[in-house]
Amino acid sequence: MLAQQRELQADADGVSSRRLVLVGMAGMAMAVGLPLASSWPAEALPLGPLGPVKRVGGEKLTGLGAEEVADILRRDLAVGQYFVTGDLTREIFADDCRFVDPTNDVSGLSKYLTALGVLFDPAYSKVELLGIRATGPRTVEADWRLGGYLVFPWNPKVEPFEGHTVYTLDESGLVAEQRQTWSISGATALAESFTPTFGPRRQLF
């Protein structure tokens, strides 16, 4: 029993040590002004300084139902590829919308768009929409696949993975929260984000 406890403690110490390394690497990225591309599971971190929350886009499209919002998001994902380009319909998102994924947690549409603009290389990154539907009066859910390259100096490659997004609408019908879960862990995402890629970039799927 004692040996088993010691083994469990050793495993815990190993995890703790690895986390310290990950935190240090993420800190270095933030220190040089790079947004965090990843972290570890279930501990989303705020993105680095991205400026104050400010109004973006035109007049907000309030009063839309979940089905109507789903139709707009379908275009934004399938055509606009907004996870890698930032080309989304700003008018359906609240300016203080919260964006959460396994690695980052940021409040503010303007901040989110700033982060997207300095993250993926849109020429070699792609979003494949697998499905989107309204699942309630104030919820829309989407399934998708994403892969590509980050614009960091060491040319990291993000191998294709699948994700699920839940959009929550507020009382006015605007998207108040976008929450993602992924088929890969945050640790895997971090490893990819700090792994150099050599040779020319190419389409991954």
PDB file of C-alpha atoms in Angstrom, residues 54-65 69 88-96 171-176:
ATOM      1  CA  LYS A  54     -14.340  47.867 -27.953  1.00  0.00           C
ATOM      2  CA  ARG A  55     -17.311  47.926 -30.274  1.00  0.00           C
ATOM      3  CA  VAL A  56     -16.735  46.286 -33.654  1.00  0.00           C
ATOM      4  CA  GLY A  57     -18.933  45.836 -36.699  1.00  0.00           C
ATOM      5  CA  GLY A  58     -22.162  47.567 -37.598  1.00  0.00           C
ATOM      6  CA  GLU A  59     -25.527  47.687 -35.881  1.00  0.00           C
ATOM      7  CA  LYS A  60     -26.088  44.541 -33.842  1.00  0.00           C
ATOM      8  CA  LEU A  61     -28.616  42.059 -35.258  1.00  0.00           C
ATOM      9  CA  THR A  62     -30.775  41.658 -32.177  1.00  0.00           C
ATOM     10  CA  GLY A  63     -33.980  39.658 -32.032  1.00  0.00           C
ATOM     11  CA  LEU A  64     -32.738  36.721 -34.114  1.00  0.00           C
ATOM     12  CA  GLY A  65     -33.742  33.179 -33.214  1.00  0.00           C
ATOM     13  CA  VAL A  69     -28.035  32.586 -35.895  1.00  0.00           C
ATOM     14  CA  LEU A  88     -17.134  36.332 -38.920  1.00  0.00           C
ATOM     15  CA  THR A  89     -20.383  38.302 -38.795  1.00  0.00           C
ATOM     16  CA  ARG A  90     -19.568  40.724 -36.004  1.00  0.00           C
ATOM     17  CA  GLU A  91     -23.175  41.903 -35.767  1.00  0.00           C
ATOM     18  CA  ILE A  92     -24.423  38.627 -34.216  1.00  0.00           C
ATOM     19  CA  PHE A  93     -21.851  38.617 -31.391  1.00  0.00           C
ATOM     20  CA  ALA A  94     -22.106  40.714 -28.232  1.00  0.00           C
ATOM     21  CA  ASP A  95     -19.096  43.009 -27.912  1.00  0.00           C
ATOM     22  CA  ASP A  96     -18.354  41.496 -24.492  1.00  0.00           C
ATOM     23  CA  GLU A 171     -31.879  37.651 -24.177  1.00  0.00           C
ATOM     24  CA  SER A 172     -31.426  39.898 -27.212  1.00  0.00           C
ATOM     25  CA  GLY A 173     -30.372  36.991 -29.431  1.00  0.00           C
ATOM     26  CA  LEU A 174     -26.676  37.893 -29.614  1.00  0.00           C
ATOM     27  CA  VAL A 175     -23.958  35.300 -29.042  1.00  0.00           C
ATOM     28  CA  ALA A 176     -22.834  35.871 -25.451  1.00  0.00           C
TER      29      ALA A 176
END
